[in-house]
Phi, psi and omega in degrees: 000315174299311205285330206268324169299330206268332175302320203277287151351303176287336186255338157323288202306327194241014157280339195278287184305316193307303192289335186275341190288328191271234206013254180013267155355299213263345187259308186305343168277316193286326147334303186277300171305288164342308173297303210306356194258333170291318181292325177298316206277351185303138161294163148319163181284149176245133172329256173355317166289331184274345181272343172304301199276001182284297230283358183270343138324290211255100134235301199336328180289296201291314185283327155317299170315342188274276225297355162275350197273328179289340164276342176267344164315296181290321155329292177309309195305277153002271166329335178266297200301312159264344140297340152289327173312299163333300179296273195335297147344303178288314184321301209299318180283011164096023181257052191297348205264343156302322174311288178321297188286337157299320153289350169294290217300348179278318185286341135332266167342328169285288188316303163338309194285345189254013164296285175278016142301295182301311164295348154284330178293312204296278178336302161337305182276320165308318201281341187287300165286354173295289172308302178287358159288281143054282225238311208267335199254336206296138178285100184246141024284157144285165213297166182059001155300126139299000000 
């Protein structure tokens, strides 16, 4: 009678597991319909939203490069700024021929950032024109629209 109960039990259990694993099964289907009837229910892209995503694809490149030259422009600026401090600092203790050589090494620097300033407009103007090429060649519908 004990064996028969611990059978009875065991089979409970996995009459139990079975029914909750097909439960599963069926709320991940309903899921799965559900997005796909939400995704159905969308309107379409509009040319203009597939040219957003072209011309901001091919910018990407070119505007990564704005934003290092531009942290490196501000590195530099911060470094000139404190080296003319620095230089003013020696003047003022009578350390002129030091002085000197810290305003060379700040007006470099300066120069270095506005270097890389320029060189960030230019890149700025490549994303620009990258993007609107871009924006102008895209096919629409584009290849893989639906």
């Amino acid at each position: 009678a004990r064996r028969a109960l611990d059978a009875m039990r065991k089979a409970r259990g996995k009459s139990w597991e079975a029914a909750v694993a097909a439960a599963d099964r069926e709320v991940e289907k309903m899921r799965r319909d559900v997005a796909k009837e939400v995704e159905d229910a969308r309107p379409p892209k509009k040319w203009r939203e597939y040219a957003a995503e072209a011309a901001a694809k091919a910018s990407k490149p070119y505007l990564d490069t704005v934003a290092q030259a531009q942290q490196s422009a501000a590195q530099w600026h911060l470094r000139a700024r404190a080296a003319a401090k620095e230089a003013q600092r020696q003047a003022e203790e009578g350390h002129s021929q030091k002085a000197a050589e810290l305003s060379r090494e700040a007006e470099e620097m300066d120069s270095t950032a506005r270097n890389a300033t320029k060189s960030a407009e230019a890149y700025y103007a490549l994303a620009g024109e990258a993007a609107a090429r871009a924006a102008i060649e895209m096919p629409f519908p584009p290849a893989g629209a639906d």
